[in-house]
mmCIF file of C-alpha atoms and ligand atoms in Angstrom:
data_model
loop_
_atom_site.group_PDB
_atom_site.id
_atom_site.type_symbol
_atom_site.label_atom_id
_atom_site.label_comp_id
_atom_site.label_asym_id
_atom_site.label_seq_id
_atom_site.Cartn_x
_atom_site.Cartn_y
_atom_site.Cartn_z
ATOM 1 C CA MET A 1 -13.702 -5.565 -61.114
ATOM 2 C CA THR A 2 -17.310 -3.417 -60.463
ATOM 3 C CA ARG A 3 -18.828 -5.049 -57.110
ATOM 4 C CA ILE A 4 -21.735 -3.170 -57.443
ATOM 5 C CA ARG A 5 -24.908 -5.067 -58.483
ATOM 6 C CA PRO A 6 -28.399 -3.963 -56.403
ATOM 7 C CA ARG A 7 -30.592 -6.395 -55.341
ATOM 8 C CA LEU A 8 -34.148 -5.396 -53.860
ATOM 9 C CA LEU A 9 -34.752 -5.734 -50.759
ATOM 10 C CA PHE A 10 -37.391 -7.672 -49.111
ATOM 11 C CA ALA A 11 -39.269 -7.417 -45.683
ATOM 12 C CA VAL A 12 -41.664 -10.367 -45.356
ATOM 13 C CA PRO A 13 -44.140 -9.524 -42.993
ATOM 14 C CA PHE A 14 -46.857 -12.156 -40.978
ATOM 15 C CA LEU A 15 -50.343 -11.982 -41.402
ATOM 16 C CA ALA A 16 -52.229 -15.274 -40.528
ATOM 17 C CA GLY A 17 -48.676 -17.180 -40.165
ATOM 18 C CA VAL A 18 -48.127 -16.529 -43.785
ATOM 19 C CA ALA A 19 -44.616 -15.242 -45.249
ATOM 20 C CA LEU A 20 -45.540 -12.544 -47.197
ATOM 21 C CA PRO A 21 -43.144 -10.962 -49.746
ATOM 22 C CA PHE A 22 -43.063 -7.485 -50.520
ATOM 23 C CA LEU A 23 -41.134 -5.023 -52.071
ATOM 24 C CA LEU A 24 -40.134 -1.737 -50.261
ATOM 25 C CA GLY A 25 -40.414 2.038 -52.138
ATOM 26 C CA ALA A 26 -37.265 2.725 -53.936
ATOM 27 C CA GLY A 27 -34.932 3.383 -50.559
ATOM 28 C CA GLY A 28 -37.172 5.984 -49.612
ATOM 29 C CA GLN A 29 -37.342 9.474 -50.161
ATOM 30 C CA VAL A 30 -35.551 12.019 -50.511
ATOM 31 C CA THR A 31 -36.337 15.582 -49.289
ATOM 32 C CA ASP A 32 -33.584 17.769 -50.296
ATOM 33 C CA PRO A 33 -30.903 18.369 -53.495
ATOM 34 C CA VAL A 34 -27.884 18.245 -50.843
ATOM 35 C CA GLY A 35 -29.907 15.154 -49.014
ATOM 36 C CA VAL A 36 -28.334 11.727 -49.369
ATOM 37 C CA ALA A 37 -30.827 8.613 -50.629
ATOM 38 C CA PRO A 38 -31.285 6.317 -47.903
ATOM 39 C CA ASP A 39 -29.563 3.179 -49.003
ATOM 40 C CA ARG A 40 -31.219 -0.441 -49.900
ATOM 41 C CA TYR A 41 -28.577 -1.714 -51.845
ATOM 42 C CA THR A 42 -25.709 -2.286 -50.585
ATOM 43 C CA TYR A 43 -23.830 -3.333 -47.199
ATOM 44 C CA TYR A 44 -20.222 -1.509 -46.833
ATOM 45 C CA PRO A 45 -18.736 -3.856 -44.622
ATOM 46 C CA GLY A 46 -17.515 -2.888 -40.773
ATOM 47 C CA THR A 47 -20.380 0.828 -41.085
ATOM 48 C CA GLU A 48 -23.082 -0.857 -39.365
ATOM 49 C CA ALA A 49 -23.355 -2.334 -35.716
ATOM 50 C CA LEU A 50 -25.784 -5.452 -35.276
ATOM 51 C CA ALA A 51 -28.405 -5.508 -32.974
ATOM 52 C CA LYS A 52 -28.871 -7.949 -30.000
ATOM 53 C CA ASP A 53 -30.938 -10.029 -31.486
ATOM 54 C CA GLU A 54 -30.228 -9.828 -35.136
ATOM 55 C CA ILE A 55 -27.805 -12.617 -37.906
ATOM 56 C CA ARG A 56 -25.872 -11.203 -40.603
ATOM 57 C CA VAL A 57 -24.912 -13.814 -43.084
ATOM 58 C CA ILE A 58 -22.316 -12.914 -46.202
ATOM 59 C CA ALA A 59 -21.861 -15.679 -48.968
ATOM 60 C CA CYS A 60 -17.864 -15.481 -49.037
ATOM 61 C CA GLY A 61 -17.728 -18.658 -51.571
ATOM 62 C CA THR A 62 -21.169 -19.186 -53.385
ATOM 63 C CA GLY A 63 -19.852 -20.844 -56.872
ATOM 64 C CA MET A 64 -18.257 -24.191 -58.091
ATOM 65 C CA PRO A 65 -15.036 -26.566 -57.840
ATOM 66 C CA ASP A 66 -12.792 -24.843 -60.487
ATOM 67 C CA GLN A 67 -13.555 -21.721 -58.780
ATOM 68 C CA ARG A 68 -13.594 -18.221 -60.949
ATOM 69 C CA LEU A 69 -12.692 -14.415 -59.993
ATOM 70 C CA GLY A 70 -16.266 -13.717 -59.565
ATOM 71 C CA GLN A 71 -17.449 -16.927 -57.324
ATOM 72 C CA ALA A 72 -15.330 -18.704 -54.783
ATOM 73 C CA SER A 73 -15.483 -22.353 -53.678
ATOM 74 C CA ALA A 74 -18.284 -22.407 -50.863
ATOM 75 C CA CYS A 75 -18.536 -20.558 -47.880
ATOM 76 C CA PHE A 76 -20.479 -18.363 -45.710
ATOM 77 C CA LEU A 77 -19.895 -16.161 -42.730
ATOM 78 C CA PHE A 78 -22.622 -16.147 -39.997
ATOM 79 C CA GLU A 79 -22.536 -13.021 -38.070
ATOM 80 C CA LEU A 80 -24.144 -12.277 -34.313
ATOM 81 C CA GLY A 81 -25.591 -10.086 -32.736
ATOM 82 C CA ASN A 82 -23.746 -11.179 -29.480
ATOM 83 C CA GLY A 83 -20.203 -11.063 -31.043
ATOM 84 C CA ASP A 84 -19.958 -14.355 -32.517
ATOM 85 C CA LYS A 85 -18.960 -14.902 -35.852
ATOM 86 C CA PHE A 86 -19.019 -18.509 -37.583
ATOM 87 C CA ILE A 87 -17.702 -19.837 -41.047
ATOM 88 C CA PHE A 88 -19.715 -22.639 -42.500
ATOM 89 C CA ASP A 89 -17.169 -24.250 -44.951
ATOM 90 C CA ILE A 90 -14.582 -21.994 -46.238
ATOM 91 C CA GLY A 91 -13.962 -24.132 -50.325
ATOM 92 C CA SER A 92 -10.727 -22.523 -52.614
ATOM 93 C CA GLY A 93 -10.405 -18.593 -53.438
ATOM 94 C CA SER A 94 -13.277 -17.639 -50.347
ATOM 95 C CA MET A 95 -10.097 -15.855 -48.257
ATOM 96 C CA ARG A 96 -10.124 -13.320 -50.050
ATOM 97 C CA ASN A 97 -14.109 -12.697 -50.094
ATOM 98 C CA ILE A 98 -13.177 -13.180 -46.143
ATOM 99 C CA ALA A 99 -10.162 -10.831 -45.474
ATOM 100 C CA ALA A 100 -12.065 -8.045 -47.663
ATOM 101 C CA LEU A 101 -14.516 -7.657 -44.863
ATOM 102 C CA MET A 102 -11.670 -6.374 -42.931
ATOM 103 C CA ILE A 103 -12.750 -8.628 -39.777
ATOM 104 C CA PRO A 104 -10.082 -8.573 -37.222
ATOM 105 C CA TYR A 105 -8.628 -12.026 -37.424
ATOM 106 C CA GLN A 106 -9.065 -12.619 -33.575
ATOM 107 C CA TYR A 107 -12.525 -12.525 -33.799
ATOM 108 C CA LEU A 108 -12.123 -15.241 -37.443
ATOM 109 C CA ASP A 109 -11.502 -18.389 -35.368
ATOM 110 C CA LYS A 110 -14.659 -21.257 -36.003
ATOM 111 C CA VAL A 111 -14.676 -22.950 -38.981
ATOM 112 C CA PHE A 112 -17.955 -25.373 -39.145
ATOM 113 C CA LEU A 113 -17.454 -27.999 -42.631
ATOM 114 C CA SER A 114 -20.013 -29.854 -44.381
ATOM 115 C CA HIS A 115 -17.976 -31.925 -46.082
ATOM 116 C CA LEU A 116 -14.832 -32.466 -47.208
ATOM 117 C CA HIS A 117 -14.469 -31.763 -50.882
ATOM 118 C CA THR A 118 -12.140 -29.145 -51.330
ATOM 119 C CA ASP A 119 -14.295 -26.662 -52.728
ATOM 120 C CA HIS A 120 -15.902 -26.529 -49.341
ATOM 121 C CA TRP A 121 -12.709 -26.472 -47.012
ATOM 122 C CA GLY A 122 -9.915 -25.889 -49.975
ATOM 123 C CA GLY A 123 -9.581 -22.599 -47.744
ATOM 124 C CA LEU A 124 -8.684 -23.508 -44.529
ATOM 125 C CA GLY A 125 -5.048 -22.906 -45.597
ATOM 126 C CA SER A 126 -5.330 -19.735 -46.396
ATOM 127 C CA LEU A 127 -7.466 -18.457 -43.081
ATOM 128 C CA TRP A 128 -4.838 -21.087 -41.221
ATOM 129 C CA ALA A 129 -1.296 -18.993 -42.244
ATOM 130 C CA GLY A 130 -3.316 -15.680 -43.660
ATOM 131 C CA GLY A 131 -4.856 -14.855 -40.251
ATOM 132 C CA TRP A 132 -1.554 -16.030 -38.308
ATOM 133 C CA THR A 133 0.418 -13.937 -39.729
ATOM 134 C CA ALA A 134 -2.135 -11.156 -40.002
ATOM 135 C CA GLY A 135 -2.377 -11.015 -36.212
ATOM 136 C CA ARG A 136 -4.922 -13.887 -34.569
ATOM 137 C CA PRO A 137 -3.566 -14.902 -31.308
ATOM 138 C CA VAL A 138 -4.940 -18.388 -30.948
ATOM 139 C CA PRO A 139 -5.428 -22.136 -32.963
ATOM 140 C CA LEU A 140 -8.017 -22.374 -35.272
ATOM 141 C CA GLU A 141 -10.913 -24.410 -34.547
ATOM 142 C CA VAL A 142 -12.628 -26.424 -37.218
ATOM 143 C CA TRP A 143 -15.627 -28.736 -37.280
ATOM 144 C CA GLY A 144 -16.740 -31.508 -38.530
ATOM 145 C CA PRO A 145 -17.709 -35.267 -39.637
ATOM 146 C CA SER A 146 -16.322 -38.476 -38.932
ATOM 147 C CA GLY A 147 -16.428 -40.563 -41.712
ATOM 148 C CA MET A 148 -17.060 -44.329 -42.290
ATOM 149 C CA THR A 149 -13.835 -45.412 -41.393
ATOM 150 C CA PRO A 150 -11.274 -42.827 -39.291
ATOM 151 C CA ASP A 151 -9.478 -42.110 -42.503
ATOM 152 C CA MET A 152 -12.124 -40.525 -44.252
ATOM 153 C CA GLY A 153 -13.598 -37.899 -40.916
ATOM 154 C CA THR A 154 -12.458 -34.744 -40.049
ATOM 155 C CA LYS A 155 -9.696 -35.021 -37.282
ATOM 156 C CA TYR A 156 -7.727 -37.254 -40.431
ATOM 157 C CA ALA A 157 -8.485 -34.660 -42.731
ATOM 158 C CA VAL A 158 -6.681 -31.581 -40.522
ATOM 159 C CA GLU A 159 -3.779 -34.032 -39.277
ATOM 160 C CA HIS A 160 -2.732 -34.417 -42.320
ATOM 161 C CA PHE A 161 -3.272 -31.553 -43.295
ATOM 162 C CA LEU A 162 -1.193 -30.223 -40.802
ATOM 163 C CA LYS A 163 1.438 -32.816 -41.451
ATOM 164 C CA ALA A 164 1.759 -31.534 -45.130
ATOM 165 C CA ASN A 165 2.438 -28.099 -44.246
ATOM 166 C CA ASN A 166 4.822 -28.685 -42.146
ATOM 167 C CA TRP A 167 7.245 -27.051 -43.740
ATOM 168 C CA ASP A 168 4.950 -23.790 -43.641
ATOM 169 C CA TYR A 169 4.494 -24.860 -39.549
ATOM 170 C CA GLN A 170 7.962 -24.991 -38.685
ATOM 171 C CA THR A 171 9.228 -21.528 -40.402
ATOM 172 C CA ARG A 172 6.672 -19.584 -39.481
ATOM 173 C CA ALA A 173 6.171 -21.425 -35.629
ATOM 174 C CA TYR A 174 10.416 -20.784 -35.492
ATOM 175 C CA LYS A 175 10.043 -16.587 -36.924
ATOM 176 C CA ILE A 176 6.682 -15.820 -35.381
ATOM 177 C CA THR A 177 4.968 -17.576 -32.934
ATOM 178 C CA PRO A 178 3.457 -21.343 -32.500
ATOM 179 C CA VAL A 179 0.245 -21.022 -31.131
ATOM 180 C CA PRO A 180 -2.077 -19.647 -33.777
ATOM 181 C CA GLY A 181 -0.543 -22.954 -35.979
ATOM 182 C CA GLN A 182 -2.386 -24.524 -34.164
ATOM 183 C CA ILE A 183 -5.690 -26.940 -35.138
ATOM 184 C CA THR A 184 -8.063 -27.577 -32.205
ATOM 185 C CA VAL A 185 -10.186 -30.320 -33.591
ATOM 186 C CA HIS A 186 -14.283 -31.060 -32.808
ATOM 187 C CA GLU A 187 -15.402 -34.628 -34.771
ATOM 188 C CA PHE A 188 -18.940 -35.267 -34.111
ATOM 189 C CA ASP A 189 -20.798 -38.357 -34.903
ATOM 190 C CA TYR A 190 -21.908 -37.733 -38.945
ATOM 191 C CA LYS A 191 -24.794 -39.831 -38.541
ATOM 192 C CA GLY A 192 -26.012 -37.853 -35.742
ATOM 193 C CA GLU A 193 -29.361 -36.312 -36.597
ATOM 194 C CA ASN A 194 -30.262 -33.179 -34.786
ATOM 195 C CA GLN A 195 -27.544 -33.186 -32.498
ATOM 196 C CA VAL A 196 -25.627 -30.665 -30.712
ATOM 197 C CA VAL A 197 -22.660 -30.121 -32.393
ATOM 198 C CA TYR A 198 -21.617 -26.684 -30.067
ATOM 199 C CA GLN A 199 -23.367 -25.140 -27.863
ATOM 200 C CA GLU A 200 -22.134 -21.242 -26.362
ATOM 201 C CA ASN A 201 -23.072 -18.107 -24.974
ATOM 202 C CA GLY A 202 -26.548 -18.649 -26.609
ATOM 203 C CA VAL A 203 -26.182 -20.213 -29.587
ATOM 204 C CA THR A 204 -27.040 -23.615 -30.455
ATOM 205 C CA ILE A 205 -25.076 -25.560 -33.739
ATOM 206 C CA ARG A 206 -26.944 -29.080 -34.714
ATOM 207 C CA SER A 207 -26.081 -31.167 -37.505
ATOM 208 C CA TRP A 208 -28.407 -33.649 -39.352
ATOM 209 C CA PRO A 209 -26.898 -36.555 -42.178
ATOM 210 C CA ALA A 210 -26.377 -34.846 -46.108
ATOM 211 C CA ILE A 211 -26.423 -37.726 -49.036
ATOM 212 C CA HIS A 212 -23.475 -36.525 -51.036
ATOM 213 C CA ALA A 213 -20.869 -38.995 -52.755
ATOM 214 C CA GLY A 214 -20.043 -40.436 -50.039
ATOM 215 C CA ASP A 215 -20.868 -41.574 -46.090
ATOM 216 C CA GLY A 216 -19.698 -38.623 -44.200
ATOM 217 C CA PRO A 217 -20.960 -35.224 -44.931
ATOM 218 C CA VAL A 218 -23.134 -32.851 -43.047
ATOM 219 C CA SER A 219 -25.832 -29.936 -42.765
ATOM 220 C CA PHE A 220 -26.184 -27.340 -40.040
ATOM 221 C CA SER A 221 -28.089 -25.345 -38.606
ATOM 222 C CA LEU A 222 -27.645 -22.141 -35.861
ATOM 223 C CA GLU A 223 -30.118 -21.017 -33.739
ATOM 224 C CA TYR A 224 -29.316 -17.418 -32.049
ATOM 225 C CA ALA A 225 -32.135 -15.445 -30.109
ATOM 226 C CA GLY A 226 -35.166 -17.897 -31.230
ATOM 227 C CA LEU A 227 -34.010 -17.476 -34.978
ATOM 228 C CA LYS A 228 -32.954 -20.093 -37.087
ATOM 229 C CA VAL A 229 -30.656 -20.125 -40.089
ATOM 230 C CA VAL A 230 -29.899 -23.516 -42.070
ATOM 231 C CA PHE A 231 -26.586 -23.835 -43.905
ATOM 232 C CA GLY A 232 -26.687 -26.903 -46.081
ATOM 233 C CA GLY A 233 -23.450 -28.689 -47.137
ATOM 234 C CA ASP A 234 -23.692 -30.679 -50.750
ATOM 235 C CA THR A 235 -26.774 -33.111 -50.949
ATOM 236 C CA THR A 236 -29.342 -34.797 -52.644
ATOM 237 C CA PRO A 237 -32.980 -34.580 -51.547
ATOM 238 C CA ASN A 238 -33.160 -36.168 -47.806
ATOM 239 C CA LYS A 239 -35.559 -36.691 -45.346
ATOM 240 C CA TRP A 240 -33.565 -34.963 -42.404
ATOM 241 C CA VAL A 241 -33.288 -31.180 -44.425
ATOM 242 C CA VAL A 242 -37.264 -32.190 -45.193
ATOM 243 C CA GLU A 243 -37.662 -32.104 -40.773
ATOM 244 C CA TYR A 244 -34.708 -29.687 -39.457
ATOM 245 C CA ALA A 245 -35.121 -27.350 -41.724
ATOM 246 C CA LYS A 246 -38.785 -26.311 -41.376
ATOM 247 C CA ASN A 247 -39.781 -23.673 -40.616
ATOM 248 C CA ALA A 248 -36.181 -22.030 -40.234
ATOM 249 C CA ASP A 249 -36.174 -18.590 -40.532
ATOM 250 C CA LEU A 250 -33.096 -18.619 -43.347
ATOM 251 C CA VAL A 251 -32.834 -21.624 -45.280
ATOM 252 C CA ILE A 252 -29.824 -21.932 -47.456
ATOM 253 C CA HIS A 253 -29.234 -25.158 -49.758
ATOM 254 C CA GLU A 254 -26.715 -26.253 -52.902
ATOM 255 C CA VAL A 255 -28.977 -26.264 -56.248
ATOM 256 C CA PHE A 256 -27.790 -26.967 -59.242
ATOM 257 C CA PRO A 257 -28.361 -26.346 -63.099
ATOM 258 C CA PRO A 258 -29.629 -29.097 -65.657
ATOM 259 C CA PRO A 259 -27.923 -31.297 -67.612
ATOM 260 C CA TRP A 260 -27.641 -29.509 -70.666
ATOM 261 C CA VAL A 261 -26.237 -26.330 -68.784
ATOM 262 C CA TRP A 262 -23.331 -28.865 -67.706
ATOM 263 C CA VAL A 263 -22.445 -30.771 -71.265
ATOM 264 C CA GLU A 264 -22.243 -27.333 -73.043
ATOM 265 C CA TRP A 265 -21.142 -24.476 -71.007
ATOM 266 C CA GLY A 266 -19.147 -27.007 -67.782
ATOM 267 C CA ASN A 267 -17.215 -29.479 -70.083
ATOM 268 C CA GLN A 268 -18.602 -32.583 -68.484
ATOM 269 C CA PRO A 269 -19.481 -35.909 -71.029
ATOM 270 C CA PRO A 270 -22.784 -35.989 -70.910
ATOM 271 C CA GLN A 271 -23.111 -39.140 -68.811
ATOM 272 C CA LEU A 272 -21.724 -37.310 -66.224
ATOM 273 C CA GLY A 273 -23.546 -33.354 -66.354
ATOM 274 C CA TRP A 274 -26.441 -35.722 -66.307
ATOM 275 C CA ARG A 275 -25.251 -37.281 -62.536
ATOM 276 C CA ALA A 276 -23.818 -34.159 -61.319
ATOM 277 C CA CYS A 277 -27.172 -32.336 -60.948
ATOM 278 C CA CYS A 278 -29.263 -35.393 -59.335
ATOM 279 C CA GLU A 279 -27.498 -37.971 -58.485
ATOM 280 C CA PHE A 280 -24.795 -36.450 -56.627
ATOM 281 C CA HIS A 281 -26.600 -32.603 -55.834
ATOM 282 C CA THR A 282 -30.240 -30.989 -56.383
ATOM 283 C CA SER A 283 -31.450 -29.603 -59.137
ATOM 284 C CA GLY A 284 -33.644 -26.420 -59.751
ATOM 285 C CA PRO A 285 -36.997 -28.145 -59.433
ATOM 286 C CA ALA A 286 -35.916 -30.461 -56.763
ATOM 287 C CA PHE A 287 -34.441 -27.013 -54.551
ATOM 288 C CA GLY A 288 -37.995 -25.836 -54.918
ATOM 289 C CA LYS A 289 -39.397 -28.913 -53.758
ATOM 290 C CA ILE A 290 -37.449 -28.881 -50.772
ATOM 291 C CA MET A 291 -38.657 -25.759 -50.044
ATOM 292 C CA SER A 292 -42.268 -25.566 -50.152
ATOM 293 C CA GLU A 293 -41.811 -28.503 -47.905
ATOM 294 C CA VAL A 294 -39.674 -26.753 -45.436
ATOM 295 C CA LYS A 295 -41.238 -22.777 -45.958
ATOM 296 C CA PRO A 296 -38.893 -21.158 -44.662
ATOM 297 C CA ARG A 297 -39.596 -17.209 -44.431
ATOM 298 C CA HIS A 298 -36.321 -16.755 -47.217
ATOM 299 C CA ALA A 299 -34.288 -19.614 -49.599
ATOM 300 C CA VAL A 300 -31.252 -18.970 -50.415
ATOM 301 C CA GLY A 301 -29.670 -21.359 -53.532
ATOM 302 C CA TYR A 302 -26.131 -21.015 -54.170
ATOM 303 C CA HIS A 303 -23.024 -23.766 -55.884
ATOM 304 C CA PHE A 304 -23.751 -22.643 -59.329
ATOM 305 C CA PHE A 305 -21.613 -20.223 -61.578
ATOM 306 C CA ASN A 306 -24.477 -16.939 -61.462
ATOM 307 C CA GLU A 307 -24.071 -15.305 -64.137
ATOM 308 C CA GLU A 308 -25.975 -13.611 -67.144
ATOM 309 C CA ALA A 309 -25.950 -17.244 -69.408
ATOM 310 C CA THR A 310 -27.244 -19.896 -66.887
ATOM 311 C CA ARG A 311 -28.785 -18.418 -64.028
ATOM 312 C CA TYR A 312 -32.531 -18.350 -65.215
ATOM 313 C CA VAL A 313 -32.442 -21.922 -66.313
ATOM 314 C CA VAL A 314 -31.292 -22.796 -62.645
ATOM 315 C CA TYR A 315 -33.852 -19.973 -61.442
ATOM 316 C CA ASP A 316 -36.862 -21.261 -63.615
ATOM 317 C CA GLY A 317 -36.223 -24.736 -61.971
ATOM 318 C CA ILE A 318 -36.471 -23.477 -59.602
ATOM 319 C CA ARG A 319 -39.653 -21.743 -59.934
ATOM 320 C CA GLU A 320 -41.582 -24.768 -60.940
ATOM 321 C CA THR A 321 -42.076 -26.170 -57.841
ATOM 322 C CA TYR A 322 -41.171 -23.250 -55.466
ATOM 323 C CA ASP A 323 -42.867 -19.540 -55.401
ATOM 324 C CA GLY A 324 -41.041 -18.401 -51.709
ATOM 325 C CA PRO A 325 -38.700 -15.776 -50.840
ATOM 326 C CA LEU A 326 -35.874 -16.703 -52.990
ATOM 327 C CA SER A 327 -31.918 -14.845 -53.231
ATOM 328 C CA MET A 328 -30.044 -16.637 -56.144
ATOM 329 C CA SER A 329 -26.890 -15.856 -54.500
ATOM 330 C CA THR A 330 -23.374 -15.030 -55.673
ATOM 331 C CA ASP A 331 -19.848 -13.967 -53.634
ATOM 332 C CA LEU A 332 -20.941 -10.882 -51.339
ATOM 333 C CA MET A 333 -24.527 -11.198 -50.708
ATOM 334 C CA VAL A 334 -25.457 -10.184 -47.216
ATOM 335 C CA TRP A 335 -28.698 -11.149 -45.557
ATOM 336 C CA ASN A 336 -30.046 -9.532 -42.241
ATOM 337 C CA VAL A 337 -31.708 -11.525 -40.386
ATOM 338 C CA THR A 338 -34.563 -10.233 -37.235
ATOM 339 C CA LYS A 339 -37.569 -11.292 -36.538
ATOM 340 C CA ASP A 340 -38.794 -8.492 -37.840
ATOM 341 C CA ALA A 341 -37.330 -8.502 -41.255
ATOM 342 C CA ILE A 342 -34.947 -10.496 -43.692
ATOM 343 C CA THR A 343 -32.925 -7.910 -46.473
ATOM 344 C CA GLU A 344 -30.962 -8.767 -49.362
ATOM 345 C CA ARG A 345 -27.870 -6.649 -50.703
ATOM 346 C CA MET A 346 -24.433 -6.896 -52.130
ATOM 347 C CA ALA A 347 -21.453 -6.215 -49.867
ATOM 348 C CA VAL A 348 -19.319 -3.390 -51.781
ATOM 349 C CA ALA A 349 -16.132 -4.065 -50.612
ATOM 350 C CA PRO A 350 -12.973 -2.625 -51.747
ATOM 351 C CA GLU A 351 -10.116 -4.772 -53.957
ATOM 352 C CA ASP A 352 -7.096 -3.787 -52.064
ATOM 353 C CA ALA A 353 -7.735 -3.637 -48.379
ATOM 354 C CA TRP A 354 -5.390 -4.807 -45.704
ATOM 355 C CA SER A 355 -6.125 -6.284 -42.358
ATOM 356 C CA VAL A 356 -7.727 -4.790 -39.951
ATOM 357 C CA PRO A 357 -6.282 -4.703 -36.604
ATOM 358 C CA GLY A 358 -8.844 -6.336 -33.282
ATOM 359 C CA THR A 359 -7.458 -5.199 -29.272
ATOM 360 C CA ALA A 360 -5.997 -9.543 -29.339
ATOM 361 C CA ARG A 361 -2.202 -9.014 -29.422
ATOM 362 C CA GLN A 362 0.145 -12.303 -30.698
ATOM 363 C CA PRO A 363 2.362 -14.196 -27.941
ATOM 364 C CA PRO A 364 5.832 -12.957 -28.744
ATOM 365 C CA PRO A 365 8.119 -15.680 -30.117
ATOM 366 C CA GLN A 366 9.059 -18.953 -28.834
ATOM 367 C CA LYS A 367 12.681 -19.676 -27.291
ATOM 368 C CA GLY A 368 14.411 -22.960 -28.171
ATOM 369 C CA LEU A 369 12.220 -24.181 -31.346
ATOM 370 C CA PRO A 370 14.182 -25.856 -34.073
ATOM 371 C CA ASP A 371 16.050 -23.669 -36.591
ATOM 372 C CA PRO A 372 14.727 -24.178 -39.737
ATOM 373 C CA MET A 373 17.498 -22.910 -41.209
ATOM 374 C CA SER A 374 21.108 -25.007 -41.766
ATOM 375 C CA ASP A 375 24.703 -23.440 -41.661
ATOM 376 C CA PHE A 376 24.821 -23.939 -45.249
ATOM 377 C CA ILE A 377 21.800 -21.644 -46.124
ATOM 378 C CA ARG A 378 23.089 -19.394 -44.017
ATOM 379 C CA ASN A 379 26.275 -18.861 -45.371
ATOM 380 C CA GLY A 380 25.036 -18.204 -48.322
ATOM 381 C CA LYS A 381 23.967 -15.103 -47.639
ATOM 382 C CA TRP A 382 25.154 -11.684 -49.265
ATOM 383 C CA ARG A 383 26.663 -9.505 -46.552
ATOM 384 C CA GLU A 384 26.727 -6.340 -49.069
ATOM 385 C CA GLY A 385 22.580 -7.525 -50.308
ATOM 386 C CA TYR A 386 21.899 -7.685 -46.288
ATOM 387 C CA GLU A 387 22.997 -4.219 -45.503
ATOM 388 C CA ALA A 388 22.018 -2.295 -48.051
ATOM 389 C CA SER A 389 19.360 -1.637 -45.514
ATOM 390 C CA ASP A 390 21.028 -0.507 -42.812
ATOM 391 C CA GLU A 391 19.757 2.689 -42.838
ATOM 392 C CA MET A 392 16.430 1.914 -43.167
ATOM 393 C CA LEU A 393 16.259 -0.843 -39.976
ATOM 394 C CA ASP A 394 18.434 1.728 -37.723
ATOM 395 C CA ARG A 395 15.537 4.741 -38.521
ATOM 396 C CA MET A 396 12.966 1.521 -37.701
ATOM 397 C CA MET A 397 14.880 0.410 -34.888
ATOM 398 C CA GLU A 398 14.814 4.508 -33.042
ATOM 399 C CA LYS A 399 11.352 4.865 -34.709
ATOM 400 C CA TYR A 400 10.002 1.535 -32.967
ATOM 401 C CA ASP A 401 12.501 1.250 -29.571
ATOM 402 C CA LEU A 402 13.946 -2.977 -30.809
ATOM 403 C CA GLU A 403 17.474 -2.118 -29.586
ATOM 404 C CA GLU A 404 16.860 -4.922 -27.154
ATOM 405 C CA GLN A 405 15.779 -6.835 -29.582
ATOM 406 C CA ASP A 406 18.325 -6.355 -32.637
ATOM 407 C CA TRP A 407 18.289 -9.206 -34.548
ATOM 408 C CA ARG A 408 21.731 -8.117 -36.969
ATOM 409 C CA LYS A 409 23.710 -7.959 -33.620
ATOM 410 C CA GLY A 410 26.589 -10.788 -33.912
ATOM 411 C CA TYR A 411 24.420 -11.853 -37.433
ATOM 412 C CA TRP A 412 27.360 -12.312 -39.786
ATOM 413 C CA ASP A 413 29.856 -13.824 -36.373
ATOM 414 C CA ARG A 414 27.554 -16.790 -36.148
HETATM 415 ZN ZN1 LIG B 1 -19.415 -32.467 -52.583
HETATM 416 ZN ZN1 LIG B 2 -19.101 -28.450 -53.535
#
C-alpha cells in the first residue's frame, strides 16, 4: 500500500487581520545535482523535533464505522512542543496508524473521547492491550462525557469494557504485570459549555455539547502556547461550535457526503441516506457555513470516505459556502501549527514498524495473583514439545542472565 500522497504546503500570513493562504514555491531550490530537494510533502515519523510553541496534529482515522484499508475510524493525535501527547477519539482500526508513528507507548496514555459510538472509541482495546504488551508502564487515562443517565456515560462504558475484557485482563495481569491494564476514567458533564476538562503543564482542554444521535456527545478545544486547535466530534451544526471554535487556528470538524452518495455508494436505503448527511451529521454546505462563521486559520474536514469517486462532491458542497484554507483529510495527514504557519503534509510511515522503546520500564510481574490456568489444562501440556525449545532457551538464559528466573525449574513436578 503506497502512502505517499503529495499535498500542497500552505503558509498563511496575516495581512490587515485577514488570513491569505498562498502556495510556497515548489520545494525551494535545488542548487546542486547531488543535493537534496527541500522536503515539502512528507512527514517522516520520529524525525522532526517540535518547537516549544508548536503543535503537530496527525490524522490516525478519518473514515466511517465500516473502516477500510486506507481509512480507519475517527482518531486524531495531538503532539505538543512541551512533550505532551493526546489522542482525540480512537475509532476502530486507528491503532494501526498510531503504531506506524513509532511513538513509545509510555507517551500514549491520554485519550479524550467525543462520544461512545464505536467508530470513535472502538480502537481503545488495541491501545489498552497493545500498549500493555509493548511497554506502557502506567494505566491508561480516559476523559469522556457523561450521558443522560449513568449507563450512557463514559465511566459506565469503560467499566464495562474492562468487564467484557476480563479474560484478557486477568491473563495479562498474571503473566505480564497488572498496572498498565488499569484505566482511570475522568468523566465530565456533557452539558458543560466551554468547560475546562483538563488543565496541566500549560495545556487547557475544554468541551462543549455536540448534537448527534442523543445526549452525551461533545467537541473539544485544546489551547497551548497561544494556539487553539478544535477537535469536533460527530455533530450537526450547533450554536456552541460557532461560538467556542471562533478564530481557532485549526478546526477539525466532521463533514458528510450528500444523500445520493449514501444510496449509490454506501448501501443505504434512501430514507437513511438523506438523514445521515444532515440530521445526524454535517453536510458539505453546512460544514462550509460553520467555517465561514468560525473563520479558522485552517479548516479540516473528516468522517467521509476520501477517494476519487466521492471526494469532489464533498469538496464542492463545502465550497458552496466556504472559500478559506481547507484540508480534505485522510489517514496519516499531518498538520504543523505555529503562529507563523500551518502546513499540511502526508506522513510516510512504515507498514511493518515495531514498537519503539522509550525510557520507562514496566513494573515486574506481580506475585500472588490468581493463576488463570487449572491443573486440568496444565496437565495437557506435551512435554516433548516444550523440551524442543530447551536448547534455545538455555542460550537465551545465558545471554540475558535469567538463571534465577528459569520458569522451567520444577515445571513438570507441579
Ligand atoms: Zn457518532
Ligand atoms: Zn462517527
